[in-house]
């Protein structure tokens, strides 16, 4: 549903553009290139220009098949157009440990510790996380059932919560829990009980949400990111003060989102040499190349050193 709305928005944007007003048989290769250049000059990112090309290219291809035009003018490469998307880097092990320890010791943010533990331990998407209900959690079997996500959108009835299907069919999965994740869910249940959160709030027939605001309403998608940003700001402020007293350079945490937490979870599992197909299943990736991109990314020198040390050990013991 989200993808459908995104493409619909792009189609409307193209319709309003002077390029979109042209008759298809009059569009030349130079026209298409000029359009890509104009999008670039207007500050569009490569990903957005890529989506626009994905919309117009098949239309032109159909025109070729129908003998309306001889060549597809939208087939040219768009790699030189638009601002490259910023690569989202996973937290390092050190950054993750510092972040989690700060949350655990904080009198303000420690109630979020179980949620962050679950995010790191399962790699759930933000919508999947906030959409979890206690019916999805089986502590005895140590499994998390993922078959829906929670979105906050205007679907013609005003901005409100809606239950949606996962991003892809691969998003429907059952994720086994580690002992740490199971313990985190038990802690979260205690927190909800102590704060007497309202369990009666219902969204499209779903109720008993695991992660809620003080009101008992499910957490907003941007609410999770706001909490993360606030924690990083609080950590960095504390770290600056501590470093000043200890006469050293402050080791600050980067600003990161819920998506980076998911990317971090995937990276930690890959570092443990989890079978790549198992990792693909747990993450709910539709295509293996998305998983392999994380699996093959080496971000820390320590990982390289550990692998060389392991190889060295194998040679010595041979």
XYZ file of C-alpha atoms in Angstrom:
318
model
C 0.000 0.000 0.000
C 2.826 2.394 0.837
C 4.573 1.589 -2.449
C 1.327 2.097 -4.378
C 0.806 5.526 -2.835
C 4.454 6.445 -3.479
C 4.196 5.573 -7.195
C 0.829 7.353 -7.434
C 2.473 10.471 -6.016
C 5.298 10.213 -8.561
C 2.822 9.802 -11.448
C 0.963 12.935 -10.348
C 4.274 14.798 -10.082
C 5.179 13.789 -13.655
C 1.746 14.840 -14.925
C 2.269 18.339 -13.508
C 5.772 18.615 -15.002
C 6.150 20.248 -18.466
C 7.844 17.023 -19.608
C 4.709 15.081 -18.651
C 2.592 17.332 -20.878
C 4.400 16.241 -24.044
C 2.828 13.804 -26.494
C 4.799 10.583 -26.336
C 5.505 10.429 -30.085
C 7.178 13.853 -29.912
C 9.609 13.009 -27.101
C 13.210 12.662 -28.260
C 16.225 11.262 -26.375
C 17.481 14.827 -25.860
C 14.125 15.741 -24.259
C 14.396 12.907 -21.754
C 18.000 13.800 -20.921
C 17.054 17.460 -20.505
C 14.286 16.403 -18.131
C 16.707 14.335 -16.015
C 19.085 17.319 -15.937
C 16.257 19.634 -14.831
C 15.321 17.223 -12.022
C 18.974 17.179 -10.980
C 19.132 20.984 -11.022
C 15.979 21.160 -8.876
C 17.738 19.143 -6.184
C 16.084 15.756 -6.670
C 18.024 12.773 -5.320
C 19.141 9.891 -7.529
C 16.642 7.516 -5.930
C 13.722 9.851 -6.699
C 14.862 10.389 -10.292
C 15.247 6.614 -10.552
C 11.647 6.065 -9.468
C 10.477 8.640 -12.031
C 12.414 6.805 -14.725
C 10.850 3.510 -13.575
C 7.424 5.077 -14.200
C 8.045 6.565 -17.675
C 10.383 3.918 -19.117
C 7.780 1.120 -19.446
C 5.316 3.619 -20.952
C 7.838 4.479 -23.664
C 8.667 0.777 -24.083
C 4.999 0.054 -24.780
C 5.009 2.881 -27.311
C 7.969 1.188 -29.048
C 6.100 -2.145 -29.111
C 3.048 -0.360 -30.562
C 5.222 1.212 -33.306
C 4.431 4.736 -32.113
C 8.138 5.511 -31.598
C 11.287 3.699 -32.795
C 13.445 3.990 -29.655
C 12.838 4.344 -25.939
C 14.174 7.803 -24.953
C 14.024 7.001 -21.236
C 16.453 4.070 -21.403
C 19.554 6.196 -20.874
C 21.534 5.870 -17.643
C 20.589 8.244 -14.842
C 23.697 7.551 -12.737
C 25.036 11.059 -13.446
C 21.856 12.806 -12.389
C 20.693 13.737 -8.904
C 22.303 13.771 -5.508
C 23.457 10.317 -4.371
C 21.479 9.011 -1.403
C 23.406 9.071 1.828
C 24.534 5.583 2.785
C 23.083 4.497 6.098
C 25.858 2.968 8.146
C 25.268 0.512 10.948
C 26.439 1.390 14.424
C 29.796 -0.079 15.338
C 29.883 -2.592 18.175
C 31.395 0.083 20.393
C 28.722 2.659 19.500
C 25.968 0.101 20.062
C 27.334 -0.848 23.473
C 27.701 2.789 24.562
C 24.188 3.618 23.400
C 22.579 0.620 25.107
C 24.496 1.139 28.358
C 23.488 4.814 28.455
C 19.804 3.896 27.973
C 20.009 1.185 30.632
C 21.499 3.565 33.222
C 19.275 6.540 32.362
C 16.451 7.454 34.740
C 14.694 9.154 31.825
C 15.079 6.640 28.996
C 15.559 3.234 30.689
C 11.939 2.208 29.952
C 12.983 2.022 26.281
C 15.795 -0.458 26.961
C 13.660 -3.589 26.274
C 12.378 -2.110 22.992
C 15.875 -1.319 21.740
C 17.063 -4.789 22.787
C 14.246 -6.290 20.708
C 15.055 -4.042 17.739
C 18.701 -5.126 17.760
C 17.794 -8.783 18.375
C 15.139 -9.147 15.667
C 15.885 -6.561 12.977
C 12.215 -5.632 12.698
C 11.148 -2.750 10.496
C 9.760 0.204 12.452
C 6.179 -0.422 11.260
C 6.475 -4.107 12.158
C 7.828 -3.246 15.607
C 5.130 -0.756 16.607
C 2.465 -3.032 15.122
C 3.353 -5.985 17.366
C 0.596 -7.174 19.682
C 0.952 -9.595 22.569
C -0.834 -12.213 20.436
C 2.195 -12.116 18.118
C 4.567 -12.972 20.955
C 5.012 -16.571 22.078
C 7.431 -16.542 25.007
C 7.099 -20.292 25.542
C 8.001 -21.151 21.945
C 10.322 -18.108 21.780
C 8.916 -16.792 18.498
C 7.726 -13.457 17.112
C 5.003 -13.685 14.468
C 5.190 -10.941 11.830
C 2.218 -10.757 9.472
C 1.257 -7.059 9.592
C 2.651 -3.607 10.221
C 1.271 -0.383 11.652
C 1.266 2.783 9.562
C 0.118 6.329 10.282
C -1.285 7.699 7.029
C -4.149 9.598 5.515
C -6.041 7.020 3.482
C -8.859 9.411 2.742
C -10.139 9.380 6.322
C -7.651 11.792 7.854
C -4.261 10.996 9.366
C -4.701 7.998 11.656
C -3.293 4.555 12.441
C -3.969 1.726 10.009
C -2.938 -1.916 9.877
C -1.174 -2.797 6.646
C 0.447 -5.875 5.157
C 4.250 -6.140 5.425
C 6.370 -4.406 2.801
C 6.757 -7.641 0.770
C 5.477 -11.215 0.933
C 8.854 -12.109 2.427
C 7.953 -9.784 5.290
C 5.491 -12.387 6.571
C 7.681 -14.549 8.795
C 8.170 -16.093 12.223
C 11.356 -14.877 13.931
C 12.925 -17.047 16.650
C 13.907 -15.171 19.818
C 17.239 -15.244 21.564
C 17.192 -15.555 25.359
C 17.976 -11.837 25.565
C 15.026 -10.894 23.339
C 12.657 -13.168 25.287
C 13.778 -11.519 28.529
C 13.230 -8.080 26.951
C 9.628 -8.958 26.055
C 9.028 -10.104 29.636
C 10.478 -6.814 30.912
C 8.287 -4.870 28.485
C 5.188 -6.639 29.786
C 6.145 -5.625 33.345
C 6.671 -2.009 32.251
C 3.245 -1.920 30.587
C 1.649 -3.372 33.719
C 3.386 -0.915 36.068
C 2.415 2.050 33.921
C -1.162 0.691 33.691
C -1.315 1.335 29.961
C -4.735 1.121 28.310
C -5.067 -2.222 26.473
C -8.478 -1.480 24.961
C -7.239 0.770 22.134
C -7.987 -0.957 18.818
C -6.726 -0.359 15.272
C -8.502 -2.209 12.462
C -9.339 -5.070 14.847
C -5.873 -5.269 16.426
C -5.378 -4.462 20.116
C -2.964 -5.182 22.960
C -0.004 -3.459 21.328
C 3.369 -4.241 22.876
C 4.865 -0.763 22.505
C 2.649 2.172 23.365
C 2.800 5.791 24.442
C 1.737 6.870 27.938
C -1.816 7.273 26.629
C -1.921 3.615 25.619
C -1.956 4.497 21.921
C 0.583 2.686 19.734
C 3.893 4.457 19.227
C 4.033 6.753 16.215
C 6.603 5.756 13.553
C 8.303 9.160 13.846
C 7.965 8.878 17.629
C 10.503 6.037 17.679
C 12.953 8.186 15.721
C 12.336 11.165 18.011
C 13.217 9.041 21.048
C 16.421 7.867 19.360
C 17.421 11.438 18.438
C 16.727 12.677 21.969
C 18.784 9.885 23.514
C 21.739 10.544 21.212
C 21.574 14.261 22.055
C 21.480 13.467 25.797
C 24.376 10.994 25.476
C 26.536 13.423 23.494
C 25.898 16.238 25.958
C 26.932 13.976 28.842
C 29.946 12.696 26.924
C 31.178 16.216 26.139
C 31.013 17.166 29.825
C 32.757 13.937 30.877
C 35.498 14.294 28.250
C 36.124 17.897 29.336
C 36.670 16.793 32.939
C 38.928 13.917 31.850
C 40.901 16.124 29.406
C 40.241 13.945 26.375
C 38.421 14.130 23.058
C 34.689 13.350 23.290
C 33.565 10.163 21.506
C 30.171 11.221 20.197
C 27.410 9.023 18.812
C 26.068 9.783 15.318
C 22.431 10.757 14.901
C 20.609 7.617 13.746
C 17.096 6.366 13.035
C 15.049 3.202 13.552
C 16.148 2.085 10.084
C 19.780 2.281 11.193
C 18.870 0.113 14.207
C 17.504 -2.485 11.763
C 20.640 -2.188 9.629
C 22.737 -2.590 12.777
C 20.805 -5.740 13.725
C 21.417 -7.205 10.275
C 25.117 -6.309 10.468
C 25.566 -7.919 13.904
C 23.944 -11.150 12.644
C 26.146 -11.120 9.542
C 29.223 -10.619 11.723
C 28.257 -13.763 13.617
C 28.394 -15.581 10.264
C 24.728 -16.414 10.219
C 23.739 -18.395 7.141
C 22.902 -15.756 4.513
C 19.588 -17.406 3.550
C 18.574 -17.538 7.220
C 19.527 -13.876 7.573
C 17.460 -13.009 4.496
C 14.454 -14.778 6.040
C 14.816 -13.093 9.450
C 15.162 -9.636 7.889
C 12.245 -10.233 5.524
C 14.266 -9.230 2.464
C 12.519 -10.070 -0.804
C 15.828 -10.342 -2.678
C 19.064 -11.991 -1.557
C 21.187 -9.176 -3.027
C 19.845 -6.793 -0.363
C 21.057 -9.196 2.327
C 24.368 -9.805 0.561
C 25.012 -6.063 0.412
C 25.027 -6.020 4.217
C 26.711 -9.403 4.511
C 29.641 -8.384 2.348
C 30.087 -4.909 3.814
C 33.085 -4.662 6.097
C 32.848 -1.479 8.102
C 35.353 -1.989 10.901
C 39.078 -2.638 10.829
C 38.644 -5.016 13.776
C 36.539 -7.337 11.601
C 39.355 -7.506 9.044
C 41.927 -8.106 11.775
C 39.838 -10.888 13.343
C 39.466 -12.680 10.017
C 43.208 -12.459 9.309
C 43.956 -13.730 12.851
C 41.553 -16.642 12.293
C 43.241 -17.466 8.968
C 46.657 -17.223 10.617
C 45.510 -19.625 13.341
C 44.259 -22.138 10.764
C 47.603 -22.052 8.922
C 49.608 -22.548 12.148
C 47.432 -25.493 13.221
C 47.525 -27.158 9.823
